[in-house]
Short mmCIF file of C-alpha atoms and ligand atoms in Angstrom, two decimals:
data_model
loop_
_atom_site.label_atom_id
_atom_site.label_comp_id
_atom_site.label_asym_id
_atom_site.label_seq_id
_atom_site.Cartn_x
_atom_site.Cartn_y
_atom_site.Cartn_z
CA MET H 140 -44.00 -16.80 -62.79
CA ASN H 141 -42.17 -14.56 -60.34
CA ILE H 142 -42.80 -10.89 -59.64
CA LYS H 143 -39.86 -9.93 -61.82
CA GLN H 144 -41.26 -11.72 -64.84
CA GLU H 145 -44.82 -10.59 -64.20
CA LEU H 146 -43.90 -6.95 -63.86
CA SER H 147 -41.60 -7.12 -66.83
CA LEU H 148 -44.30 -8.69 -68.95
CA TYR H 149 -46.98 -6.33 -67.70
CA ASN H 150 -44.84 -3.34 -68.39
CA THR H 151 -43.88 -4.45 -71.86
CA LEU H 152 -47.43 -5.29 -72.78
CA THR H 153 -49.10 -2.20 -71.36
CA ARG H 154 -46.66 0.01 -73.14
CA LYS H 155 -47.76 -1.76 -76.33
CA LYS H 156 -51.35 -1.22 -75.12
CA GLU H 157 -52.28 -4.90 -75.12
CA LYS H 158 -54.46 -6.50 -72.53
CA PHE H 159 -52.69 -8.56 -69.91
CA GLU H 160 -53.71 -9.78 -66.49
CA PRO H 161 -50.81 -10.32 -64.10
CA LEU H 162 -51.28 -10.36 -60.32
CA SER H 163 -54.94 -9.32 -60.16
CA PRO H 164 -54.88 -6.20 -62.32
CA PRO H 165 -55.66 -3.55 -62.51
CA PHE H 166 -55.80 -3.95 -58.71
CA VAL H 167 -52.85 -4.84 -56.52
CA GLY H 168 -53.09 -5.44 -52.79
CA LEU H 169 -49.91 -4.50 -50.94
CA TYR H 170 -49.53 -4.99 -47.20
CA VAL H 171 -46.46 -3.71 -45.33
CA CYS H 172 -45.78 -4.25 -41.64
CA GLY H 173 -45.70 -0.76 -40.18
CA PRO H 174 -43.99 0.79 -37.19
CA THR H 175 -44.41 -0.01 -33.54
CA VAL H 176 -45.27 3.33 -32.04
CA TYR H 177 -43.93 3.31 -28.49
CA SER H 178 -40.82 5.25 -29.54
CA ASP H 179 -39.47 7.29 -32.45
CA VAL H 180 -38.73 5.49 -35.72
CA HIS H 181 -35.01 5.28 -36.48
CA LEU H 182 -33.35 5.54 -39.85
CA GLY H 183 -33.40 1.72 -40.27
CA ASN H 184 -37.20 1.66 -40.04
CA CYS H 185 -37.27 4.54 -42.52
CA ARG H 186 -35.21 2.53 -44.98
CA THR H 187 -37.89 -0.16 -45.07
CA PHE H 188 -40.73 2.33 -45.53
CA ILE H 189 -38.83 4.31 -48.18
CA SER H 190 -38.10 1.06 -50.08
CA PHE H 191 -41.81 0.22 -50.13
CA ASP H 192 -42.60 3.76 -51.16
CA LEU H 193 -40.42 3.21 -54.24
CA ILE H 194 -42.24 -0.05 -54.99
CA TYR H 195 -45.66 1.55 -54.44
CA ARG H 196 -44.77 4.51 -56.65
CA TYR H 197 -43.51 2.27 -59.46
CA LEU H 198 -46.64 0.09 -59.39
CA LEU H 199 -48.77 3.26 -59.55
CA HIS H 200 -46.66 4.52 -62.42
CA LEU H 201 -47.23 1.25 -64.32
CA GLY H 202 -50.96 1.87 -64.03
CA TYR H 203 -51.88 -0.54 -61.25
CA LYS H 204 -54.57 0.56 -58.83
CA VAL H 205 -52.78 -0.27 -55.62
CA ARG H 206 -54.48 -0.65 -52.27
CA TYR H 207 -51.52 -0.10 -49.98
CA VAL H 208 -52.17 -1.08 -46.37
CA ARG H 209 -49.49 -0.27 -43.78
CA ASN H 210 -50.47 -0.94 -40.20
CA ILE H 211 -49.60 0.82 -36.98
CA THR H 212 -48.66 -1.54 -34.15
CA ASP H 213 -50.06 0.18 -31.11
CA ALA H 214 -50.84 -2.64 -28.71
CA GLY H 215 -48.69 -4.59 -26.25
CA HIS H 216 -45.85 -5.22 -28.70
CA LEU H 217 -43.86 -8.22 -27.59
CA GLU H 218 -40.46 -8.46 -29.17
CA GLY H 219 -40.37 -12.16 -29.82
CA ASP H 220 -42.53 -14.77 -28.25
CA ARG H 221 -40.47 -15.10 -25.10
CA ASP H 222 -41.00 -11.48 -24.21
CA GLU H 223 -44.46 -11.97 -22.87
CA GLY H 224 -44.38 -9.97 -19.69
CA ASP H 225 -43.31 -6.67 -21.12
CA ASP H 226 -45.86 -4.34 -22.64
CA LYS H 227 -43.67 -1.61 -24.14
CA PHE H 228 -46.53 0.89 -24.42
CA ALA H 229 -47.62 0.47 -20.82
CA LYS H 230 -44.01 0.61 -19.60
CA LYS H 231 -43.43 3.96 -21.28
CA ALA H 232 -46.86 5.30 -20.25
CA ARG H 233 -46.16 4.41 -16.64
CA LEU H 234 -42.75 6.06 -16.74
CA GLU H 235 -44.20 9.27 -18.13
CA GLN H 236 -47.44 9.03 -16.14
CA VAL H 237 -49.63 9.28 -19.22
CA GLU H 238 -52.21 7.08 -20.91
CA PRO H 239 -50.73 4.43 -23.24
CA MET H 240 -52.78 5.94 -26.08
CA GLU H 241 -51.01 9.27 -25.53
CA ILE H 242 -47.76 7.45 -26.27
CA VAL H 243 -49.35 5.95 -29.38
CA GLN H 244 -50.63 9.33 -30.57
CA ARG H 245 -47.30 11.11 -30.03
CA TYR H 246 -45.20 8.58 -31.92
CA THR H 247 -47.76 8.10 -34.70
CA LEU H 248 -47.68 11.85 -35.37
CA GLY H 249 -43.87 11.81 -35.23
CA PHE H 250 -43.79 8.91 -37.70
CA HIS H 251 -46.03 10.77 -40.14
CA GLU H 252 -43.85 13.84 -39.87
CA VAL H 253 -40.73 11.82 -40.71
CA MET H 254 -42.47 10.07 -43.62
CA ARG H 255 -43.47 13.49 -44.97
CA ALA H 256 -39.90 14.78 -44.67
CA PHE H 257 -38.76 11.82 -46.81
CA ASN H 258 -41.54 12.55 -49.31
CA THR H 259 -43.17 9.13 -48.97
CA LEU H 260 -46.75 8.77 -50.16
CA PRO H 261 -49.27 7.94 -47.45
CA PRO H 262 -50.69 4.40 -47.67
CA SER H 263 -54.30 3.92 -48.80
CA ILE H 264 -55.25 2.56 -45.37
CA GLU H 265 -53.31 2.78 -42.12
CA PRO H 266 -55.15 0.50 -39.69
CA THR H 267 -54.19 0.17 -36.04
CA ALA H 268 -53.97 -3.02 -34.00
CA THR H 269 -56.13 -1.53 -31.22
CA GLY H 270 -58.81 -0.65 -33.77
CA HIS H 271 -59.08 -4.28 -34.86
CA ILE H 272 -59.31 -6.27 -31.64
CA CYS H 273 -62.66 -7.85 -32.67
CA GLU H 274 -61.19 -9.07 -35.96
CA GLN H 275 -58.21 -10.57 -34.11
CA ILE H 276 -60.49 -12.33 -31.62
CA GLU H 277 -62.66 -13.69 -34.45
CA MET H 278 -59.63 -15.02 -36.29
CA THR H 279 -58.28 -16.64 -33.12
CA LYS H 280 -61.68 -18.28 -32.52
CA LYS H 281 -61.65 -19.68 -36.07
CA ILE H 282 -58.12 -21.07 -35.64
CA ILE H 283 -59.22 -22.81 -32.40
CA GLU H 284 -62.34 -24.13 -34.17
CA ASN H 285 -60.18 -25.52 -36.97
CA GLY H 286 -58.06 -27.31 -34.38
CA TYR H 287 -54.80 -25.37 -34.72
CA ALA H 288 -54.83 -23.49 -31.42
CA TYR H 289 -55.55 -24.23 -27.77
CA GLU H 290 -56.37 -22.24 -24.69
CA VAL H 291 -54.43 -22.45 -21.45
CA ASN H 292 -55.31 -20.36 -18.45
CA GLY H 293 -56.75 -17.39 -20.38
CA SER H 294 -54.10 -17.37 -23.13
CA VAL H 295 -54.38 -18.94 -26.58
CA TYR H 296 -51.44 -20.55 -28.38
CA PHE H 297 -50.95 -21.65 -31.96
CA ASP H 298 -50.16 -25.36 -32.16
CA VAL H 299 -47.14 -25.45 -34.48
CA GLU H 300 -46.65 -29.20 -34.13
CA LYS H 301 -50.20 -29.93 -35.26
CA TYR H 302 -49.78 -27.44 -38.13
CA THR H 303 -46.54 -29.07 -39.30
CA ARG H 304 -48.30 -32.42 -39.70
CA GLU H 305 -50.13 -30.94 -42.69
CA HIS H 306 -48.08 -27.92 -43.74
CA ASN H 307 -44.52 -26.78 -44.15
CA TYR H 308 -44.06 -24.32 -41.28
CA GLY H 309 -40.64 -23.14 -42.54
CA GLU H 310 -41.83 -22.55 -46.15
CA LEU H 311 -40.83 -18.88 -46.25
CA THR H 312 -37.24 -19.38 -45.14
CA ASN H 313 -36.72 -22.96 -46.37
CA ARG H 314 -35.83 -24.04 -42.88
CA LYS H 315 -36.53 -27.54 -41.61
CA LEU H 316 -38.54 -28.09 -38.45
CA GLU H 317 -35.61 -29.92 -36.79
CA ASP H 318 -33.38 -26.87 -37.31
CA LEU H 319 -36.05 -24.56 -35.96
CA LEU H 320 -36.45 -26.72 -32.88
CA GLU H 321 -32.71 -26.87 -32.37
CA ASN H 322 -32.55 -23.08 -32.22
CA THR H 323 -35.35 -22.80 -29.67
CA ARG H 324 -34.78 -23.30 -25.99
CA GLU H 325 -36.45 -26.10 -24.04
CA LEU H 326 -39.79 -25.34 -22.47
CA GLY H 327 -39.28 -24.22 -18.89
CA GLY H 328 -41.28 -25.79 -16.04
CA GLN H 329 -43.46 -22.66 -15.87
CA ASP H 330 -44.18 -22.61 -19.60
CA GLU H 331 -47.81 -23.28 -20.39
CA LYS H 332 -47.27 -23.91 -24.11
CA LYS H 333 -47.45 -27.47 -25.39
CA GLY H 334 -44.68 -27.13 -27.94
CA ARG H 335 -41.48 -25.14 -28.05
CA LEU H 336 -42.39 -23.36 -31.31
CA ASP H 337 -45.97 -22.54 -30.28
CA PHE H 338 -46.70 -18.82 -30.26
CA ALA H 339 -49.35 -16.68 -28.60
CA LEU H 340 -52.50 -15.57 -30.41
CA TRP H 341 -54.04 -14.09 -27.27
CA ILE H 342 -52.29 -13.30 -24.01
CA LYS H 343 -53.93 -13.12 -20.60
CA ALA H 344 -53.45 -9.68 -19.07
CA LYS H 345 -51.46 -9.58 -15.86
CA PRO H 346 -52.55 -7.03 -13.26
CA GLU H 347 -49.89 -4.56 -14.47
CA HIS H 348 -51.09 -4.62 -18.10
CA LEU H 349 -52.85 -1.36 -18.87
CA MET H 350 -53.93 -2.20 -22.42
CA ARG H 351 -56.48 -5.00 -22.12
CA TRP H 352 -59.68 -6.12 -23.79
CA PRO H 353 -62.41 -8.63 -22.92
CA SER H 354 -62.42 -11.84 -24.94
CA PRO H 355 -63.96 -15.33 -24.79
CA TRP H 356 -60.84 -16.31 -22.79
CA GLY H 357 -60.99 -13.44 -20.29
CA TRP H 358 -59.23 -10.05 -20.23
CA GLY H 359 -56.12 -9.92 -22.33
CA PHE H 360 -54.47 -8.57 -25.45
CA PRO H 361 -53.62 -9.99 -28.87
CA GLY H 362 -50.32 -11.59 -29.82
CA TRP H 363 -48.27 -9.57 -32.27
CA HIS H 364 -48.53 -11.77 -35.39
CA ILE H 365 -52.33 -12.04 -35.41
CA GLU H 366 -52.79 -8.28 -35.89
CA CYS H 367 -51.27 -8.31 -39.38
CA SER H 368 -53.21 -11.44 -40.39
CA ALA H 369 -56.48 -9.90 -39.23
CA MET H 370 -55.91 -6.49 -40.81
CA SER H 371 -54.53 -7.75 -44.12
CA THR H 372 -57.48 -10.14 -44.47
CA LYS H 373 -59.98 -7.42 -43.63
CA TYR H 374 -58.69 -4.91 -46.18
CA LEU H 375 -57.08 -7.07 -48.88
CA GLY H 376 -58.85 -10.43 -48.64
CA GLU H 377 -57.70 -13.90 -47.66
CA THR H 378 -55.13 -13.95 -50.45
CA PHE H 379 -53.56 -10.81 -51.82
CA ASP H 380 -50.64 -9.92 -54.08
CA LEU H 381 -47.69 -8.51 -52.15
CA HIS H 382 -46.70 -8.63 -48.49
CA GLY H 383 -43.66 -6.77 -47.31
CA GLY H 384 -41.59 -5.83 -44.32
CA GLY H 385 -38.02 -5.88 -43.09
CA MET H 386 -35.92 -9.04 -43.47
CA ASP H 387 -35.92 -9.40 -39.67
CA LEU H 388 -39.64 -10.21 -39.81
CA GLN H 389 -39.30 -13.13 -42.22
CA ALA H 390 -38.34 -15.96 -39.90
CA THR H 391 -40.89 -15.39 -37.16
CA HIS H 392 -43.53 -12.73 -37.79
CA HIS H 393 -44.22 -13.57 -41.43
CA THR H 394 -43.74 -17.30 -40.95
CA ASN H 395 -46.39 -17.14 -38.24
CA GLU H 396 -48.68 -14.99 -40.38
CA ILE H 397 -48.64 -17.68 -43.08
CA ALA H 398 -49.41 -20.38 -40.51
CA GLN H 399 -52.29 -18.35 -39.05
CA SER H 400 -53.84 -17.72 -42.46
CA ARG H 401 -53.56 -21.32 -43.59
CA ALA H 402 -54.98 -22.50 -40.27
CA CYS H 403 -57.87 -20.05 -40.57
CA SER H 404 -58.83 -19.99 -44.23
CA HIS H 405 -56.66 -22.79 -45.70
CA GLN H 406 -54.94 -20.25 -47.95
CA ALA H 407 -51.54 -18.58 -48.01
CA PRO H 408 -52.03 -14.86 -47.35
CA ALA H 409 -49.75 -13.43 -50.02
CA LYS H 410 -48.64 -14.45 -53.49
CA TYR H 411 -45.27 -12.71 -53.15
CA TRP H 412 -43.20 -11.75 -50.13
CA LEU H 413 -40.83 -8.82 -50.40
CA HIS H 414 -38.25 -8.30 -47.66
CA THR H 415 -36.05 -5.27 -47.32
CA ASN H 416 -32.59 -5.75 -45.97
CA MET H 417 -31.23 -3.99 -42.94
CA LEU H 418 -29.62 -0.60 -42.55
CA THR H 419 -26.46 -1.19 -40.54
CA VAL H 420 -23.99 1.06 -38.74
CA ASN H 421 -20.43 -0.26 -38.88
CA GLY H 422 -21.89 -3.61 -39.87
CA VAL H 423 -24.30 -3.79 -36.91
CA ARG H 424 -28.05 -3.74 -37.59
CA MET H 425 -29.61 -0.44 -36.59
CA SER H 426 -32.19 -1.16 -33.92
CA LYS H 427 -34.00 0.31 -30.97
CA SER H 428 -32.30 -2.12 -28.60
CA ALA H 429 -28.71 -1.81 -29.97
CA GLY H 430 -28.77 1.93 -29.22
CA ASN H 431 -27.22 2.74 -32.63
CA GLY H 432 -30.39 4.15 -34.13
CA PHE H 433 -30.15 7.71 -35.37
CA LEU H 434 -33.41 9.49 -35.30
CA PRO H 435 -34.16 11.18 -38.62
CA GLU H 436 -34.20 14.48 -36.75
CA GLU H 437 -30.61 13.86 -35.53
CA LEU H 438 -29.60 13.01 -39.05
CA PHE H 439 -31.08 16.19 -40.49
CA THR H 440 -29.46 18.42 -37.85
CA GLY H 441 -26.18 16.49 -37.49
CA ASN H 442 -26.81 16.36 -33.76
CA HIS H 443 -25.38 12.90 -33.00
CA PRO H 444 -21.83 11.84 -32.04
CA LEU H 445 -21.51 9.58 -35.10
CA LEU H 446 -22.51 12.32 -37.54
CA GLU H 447 -19.97 14.74 -38.99
CA LYS H 448 -22.75 17.07 -40.14
CA GLY H 449 -26.45 17.23 -40.92
CA TYR H 450 -27.84 15.65 -44.09
CA ALA H 451 -30.93 16.84 -45.92
CA PRO H 452 -33.80 14.31 -46.26
CA MET H 453 -33.64 14.14 -50.05
CA SER H 454 -29.90 13.35 -50.02
CA VAL H 455 -30.63 10.56 -47.54
CA ARG H 456 -33.46 9.25 -49.71
CA PHE H 457 -31.13 9.29 -52.72
CA PHE H 458 -28.47 7.49 -50.62
CA MET H 459 -30.99 4.71 -50.02
CA MET H 460 -31.99 4.46 -53.70
CA GLN H 461 -28.36 3.74 -54.61
CA THR H 462 -28.59 0.30 -52.99
CA HIS H 463 -31.01 -2.49 -53.91
CA TYR H 464 -33.70 -3.05 -51.29
CA ARG H 465 -32.61 -6.67 -50.75
CA SER H 466 -28.97 -5.75 -50.00
CA THR H 467 -27.73 -4.47 -46.67
CA LEU H 468 -26.90 -0.79 -46.59
CA ASP H 469 -24.17 0.41 -44.27
CA PHE H 470 -24.36 3.92 -42.97
CA SER H 471 -21.23 6.10 -43.11
CA ASN H 472 -20.57 9.82 -43.33
CA GLU H 473 -18.44 9.27 -46.47
CA ALA H 474 -21.22 7.37 -48.25
CA LEU H 475 -23.77 10.04 -47.33
CA GLN H 476 -21.48 12.83 -48.47
CA ALA H 477 -20.93 11.06 -51.78
CA ALA H 478 -24.71 10.65 -52.13
CA GLU H 479 -25.16 14.34 -51.34
CA LYS H 480 -22.81 15.26 -54.21
CA GLY H 481 -24.45 12.78 -56.58
CA PHE H 482 -27.89 14.12 -55.76
CA ALA H 483 -26.81 17.74 -56.36
CA LYS H 484 -25.31 16.68 -59.71
CA LEU H 485 -28.56 14.97 -60.69
CA MET H 486 -30.66 17.97 -59.70
CA ASN H 487 -28.39 20.37 -61.58
CA ALA H 488 -28.71 18.24 -64.71
CA VAL H 489 -32.52 18.27 -64.32
CA LYS H 490 -32.35 22.08 -64.36
CA THR H 491 -29.93 22.17 -67.30
CA MET H 492 -32.20 19.80 -69.23
CA THR H 493 -34.89 22.49 -69.47
CA GLN H 494 -32.53 24.84 -71.34
CA LEU H 495 -30.89 22.49 -73.88
CA LYS H 496 -30.70 23.51 -77.52
CA THR H 497 -31.85 20.91 -80.04
CA SER H 498 -30.36 19.87 -83.43
CA SER H 499 -31.34 17.85 -86.47
CA SER H 500 -29.76 14.63 -85.12
CA SER H 501 -29.08 12.89 -81.81
CA THR H 502 -25.73 11.42 -80.85
CA SER H 503 -27.23 9.16 -78.15
CA ASN H 504 -30.01 6.60 -78.28
CA ILE H 505 -32.58 8.07 -75.89
CA GLN H 506 -35.20 5.38 -76.54
CA ALA H 507 -32.66 2.70 -75.51
CA LEU H 508 -31.90 4.65 -72.34
CA THR H 509 -35.63 4.86 -71.51
CA ASP H 510 -36.04 1.13 -72.06
CA GLN H 511 -33.07 0.44 -69.79
CA CYS H 512 -34.67 2.48 -66.99
CA TYR H 513 -37.86 0.40 -67.23
CA ALA H 514 -35.87 -2.83 -67.50
CA ALA H 515 -33.99 -1.95 -64.29
CA MET H 516 -37.18 -1.35 -62.33
CA ASN H 517 -38.82 -4.45 -63.82
CA ASP H 518 -35.85 -6.43 -62.56
CA ASP H 519 -37.12 -6.65 -58.97
CA PHE H 520 -37.18 -2.85 -58.54
CA ASN H 521 -33.45 -2.51 -59.13
CA SER H 522 -33.00 1.12 -58.14
CA PRO H 523 -29.14 1.18 -58.19
CA VAL H 524 -29.15 0.13 -61.84
CA LEU H 525 -31.84 2.75 -62.52
CA VAL H 526 -29.62 5.38 -60.87
CA ALA H 527 -26.70 4.30 -63.08
CA HIS H 528 -28.87 4.83 -66.19
CA LEU H 529 -30.00 8.21 -64.90
CA PHE H 530 -26.36 9.21 -64.56
CA GLU H 531 -25.91 8.26 -68.20
CA ALA H 532 -28.74 10.74 -68.83
CA VAL H 533 -26.84 13.32 -66.74
CA ARG H 534 -23.75 12.74 -68.87
CA ILE H 535 -25.75 13.23 -72.09
CA ILE H 536 -27.42 16.40 -70.75
CA ASN H 537 -24.08 17.95 -69.76
CA SER H 538 -22.45 16.94 -73.06
CA VAL H 539 -25.27 18.47 -75.12
CA ASN H 540 -25.09 21.58 -72.95
CA ASP H 541 -21.33 21.82 -73.58
CA GLY H 542 -21.92 21.43 -77.34
CA LYS H 543 -20.05 18.10 -77.45
CA GLU H 544 -23.17 16.08 -78.31
CA SER H 545 -26.47 16.86 -80.00
CA ILE H 546 -30.13 15.93 -79.48
CA THR H 547 -33.30 16.26 -81.57
CA THR H 548 -36.44 17.99 -80.27
CA GLU H 549 -38.27 14.67 -80.17
CA ASP H 550 -35.46 12.94 -78.25
CA LEU H 551 -35.17 15.83 -75.83
CA LYS H 552 -38.86 15.49 -75.06
CA LEU H 553 -38.41 11.77 -74.39
CA LEU H 554 -35.32 12.42 -72.28
CA GLN H 555 -37.18 15.00 -70.18
CA GLN H 556 -40.13 12.68 -69.75
CA THR H 557 -37.91 9.75 -68.73
CA VAL H 558 -35.75 11.71 -66.32
CA ASN H 559 -38.71 13.49 -64.73
CA THR H 560 -40.70 10.26 -64.42
CA PHE H 561 -37.95 8.28 -62.75
CA VAL H 562 -36.42 11.01 -60.60
CA PHE H 563 -39.60 12.60 -59.27
CA GLU H 564 -42.52 10.22 -59.75
CA VAL H 565 -40.81 6.86 -59.21
CA MET H 566 -37.84 7.61 -56.94
CA GLY H 567 -39.86 10.26 -55.11
CA LEU H 568 -37.04 12.80 -55.07
CA LYS H 569 -37.57 16.54 -54.88
CA SER H 570 -35.16 19.43 -54.82
CA GLU H 571 -34.31 20.24 -51.20
CA GLN H 572 -35.94 23.61 -51.56
CA GLU H 573 -39.18 22.10 -52.79
CA ASN H 574 -39.13 19.47 -50.07
CA GLN H 575 -38.83 21.87 -47.20
CA GLY H 576 -41.69 23.56 -45.48
CA THR H 577 -44.22 22.52 -42.91
CA GLY H 578 -47.23 21.97 -45.11
CA ASN H 579 -48.62 25.18 -43.54
CA LYS H 580 -49.14 27.26 -46.66
CA ALA H 581 -49.02 30.66 -44.91
CA LEU H 582 -45.78 29.88 -43.05
CA ASP H 583 -44.16 28.36 -46.13
CA THR H 584 -45.06 31.43 -48.21
CA VAL H 585 -43.72 33.85 -45.59
CA MET H 586 -40.50 31.84 -45.32
CA SER H 587 -39.90 31.87 -49.05
CA LEU H 588 -40.42 35.67 -49.07
CA ILE H 589 -37.98 36.15 -46.17
CA LEU H 590 -35.37 33.90 -47.76
CA ALA H 591 -35.71 35.76 -51.07
CA GLN H 592 -35.03 39.04 -49.19
CA ARG H 593 -31.99 37.45 -47.56
CA ASP H 594 -30.74 36.27 -50.98
CA GLU H 595 -31.09 39.82 -52.26
CA ALA H 596 -29.08 41.11 -49.28
CA LYS H 597 -26.34 38.54 -49.95
CA LYS H 598 -26.21 39.52 -53.62
CA ARG H 599 -25.67 43.18 -52.63
CA LYS H 600 -23.01 41.90 -50.17
CA ASP H 601 -25.05 43.29 -47.28
CA PHE H 602 -23.95 40.53 -44.92
CA ALA H 603 -25.06 42.45 -41.83
CA VAL H 604 -28.69 42.16 -43.01
CA SER H 605 -28.40 38.55 -44.19
CA ASP H 606 -26.84 37.52 -40.85
CA GLN H 607 -29.45 39.47 -38.94
CA ILE H 608 -32.27 37.64 -40.78
CA ARG H 609 -30.61 34.29 -39.97
CA ASP H 610 -30.19 35.19 -36.26
CA LEU H 611 -33.73 36.52 -35.88
CA LEU H 612 -35.15 33.38 -37.49
CA LEU H 613 -33.04 31.20 -35.19
CA ALA H 614 -34.27 33.13 -32.15
CA GLY H 615 -37.81 32.46 -33.43
CA GLY H 616 -37.17 28.71 -33.66
CA ILE H 617 -36.30 28.40 -37.36
CA SER H 618 -32.83 27.37 -38.50
CA ILE H 619 -31.57 27.94 -42.02
CA LYS H 620 -28.70 26.45 -43.94
CA ASP H 621 -27.03 27.61 -47.14
CA THR H 622 -26.50 24.69 -49.51
CA LYS H 623 -25.31 24.35 -53.11
CA GLU H 624 -28.96 24.28 -54.14
CA GLY H 625 -29.91 27.41 -52.19
CA THR H 626 -31.07 28.08 -48.66
CA VAL H 627 -33.06 25.43 -46.81
CA TRP H 628 -34.92 25.90 -43.54
CA GLN H 629 -36.58 23.92 -40.80
CA LEU H 630 -38.47 24.43 -37.55
CA ASN H 631 -36.29 23.57 -34.53
P1 AMP M 1554 -40.56 -1.94 -35.78
O1 AMP M 1554 -41.08 -0.56 -35.48
O2 AMP M 1554 -39.37 -2.31 -34.97
O3 AMP M 1554 -41.66 -2.98 -35.70
O4 AMP M 1554 -40.06 -1.92 -37.30
C1 AMP M 1554 -40.78 -1.37 -38.35
C2 AMP M 1554 -40.22 -1.88 -39.68
O5 AMP M 1554 -38.84 -1.48 -39.81
C3 AMP M 1554 -40.25 -3.39 -39.82
O6 AMP M 1554 -40.65 -3.72 -41.15
C4 AMP M 1554 -38.80 -3.80 -39.58
O7 AMP M 1554 -38.47 -4.99 -40.24
C5 AMP M 1554 -38.05 -2.61 -40.17
N1 AMP M 1554 -36.69 -2.45 -39.62
C6 AMP M 1554 -36.29 -2.50 -38.31
N2 AMP M 1554 -34.95 -2.29 -38.20
C7 AMP M 1554 -34.49 -2.07 -39.46
C8 AMP M 1554 -33.18 -1.79 -40.02
N3 AMP M 1554 -32.10 -1.67 -39.27
N4 AMP M 1554 -33.09 -1.64 -41.37
C9 AMP M 1554 -34.20 -1.75 -42.17
N5 AMP M 1554 -35.43 -2.01 -41.70
C10 AMP M 1554 -35.60 -2.18 -40.37
ZN1 ZN M 1555 -46.81 -7.43 -39.51
#
């Protein structure tokens, strides 16, 4: 049974209040590969984390008790197995003359700030690679003991050839070993690996490596893939339900995670793999190295050459929900502006919905609409189809409001429950005004008082006062923007 069928069945049955045990209910283990914190996250990274936030929220809504683990990669990240000399954290730390862990701290805080702006729920556990060096060493030792890894000169490599004699190394991507080998360059004379596809579990530290730990093989640092195997096993067990990450991780990082787990505990780590597709800009994948990565901050302020204006976080979140997580999503100003309009329309309808008058009969089938919303999400978390159904709800709300259609009290209650559940709880949207603020209660309260005063001034057409408030706030480091939904503000 696939995830689609399991969720569908679970949902149907729980709503009928029957007992059913899909996955390992009521508990679900979800592991998502988190950010590498030697620089700011870009909007592409955010797409992946927002997609998993939707999935996490929906599982919670269905009644699962989810243990959601999303790691922080904060040690010697090597982009690909050829990139062994370059510790990105140390490089940046050296440039800025700070400790590598200061880099880690700065970008971890920045990442949390961005996640908060997008209204994503924090994971249940957010373990760091540097906090789990012992676990990674233990796992590497076990893989050597089981005969699937070897040590050369203080580094340890996974023996892919040995592994492929008993297992299908390309199982996740359905690729054959011959094809994989064809796409890998020959071993150079200097290469200490036995096989071309072998990858590092532990890497000997060169003199310039700042982040290093003692191990049975000398001073070094862990390979990238082993961190996720060690942390997912520690917090979710040897086999857990769902493992996720961006599509770019499937062919190497996740393929190697499976090999490590099977070599260590003879089990596949996850029952289901979920991969989010890439956010692209003019068809090119957004990435740190391509230099086309907007920072969320640039997106919110409009301060980037490719941006015509700033876009509020909730409009951007809604923009992402309009595309299925497994499809690519291309960024454009037009698409974002359309999403901005759609989001405002949805929010207006939510407001209108609270004031609708009821009648003795309904012209629309609200129960069918509710079922369609669940069916969309049960169909592999199909958020664009869900959005289409919610716009049918918007149409009904506006029609009833205009007196062209009618709705009973009971149906209105169901409509409100459905719309509120899917818009706020599942899709994680908020009105822009609700989403703003710093989390500092005193500052947020003062700001709402000041903005109410400015609204009053605007209503009396006292533009001198309203402009003065705006300018004084700006001088104090707070910028405000008048939107269709009201005034929004942010710290500069
Ligand atoms: P990184 O910080 O580069 O390790 O990436 C963190 C997460 O973001 C990983 O799950 C990546 O697969 C994902 N990711 C990276 N680039 C993109 C992109 N352009 N679109 C969507 N997800 C991405
Ligand atoms: Zn990972």
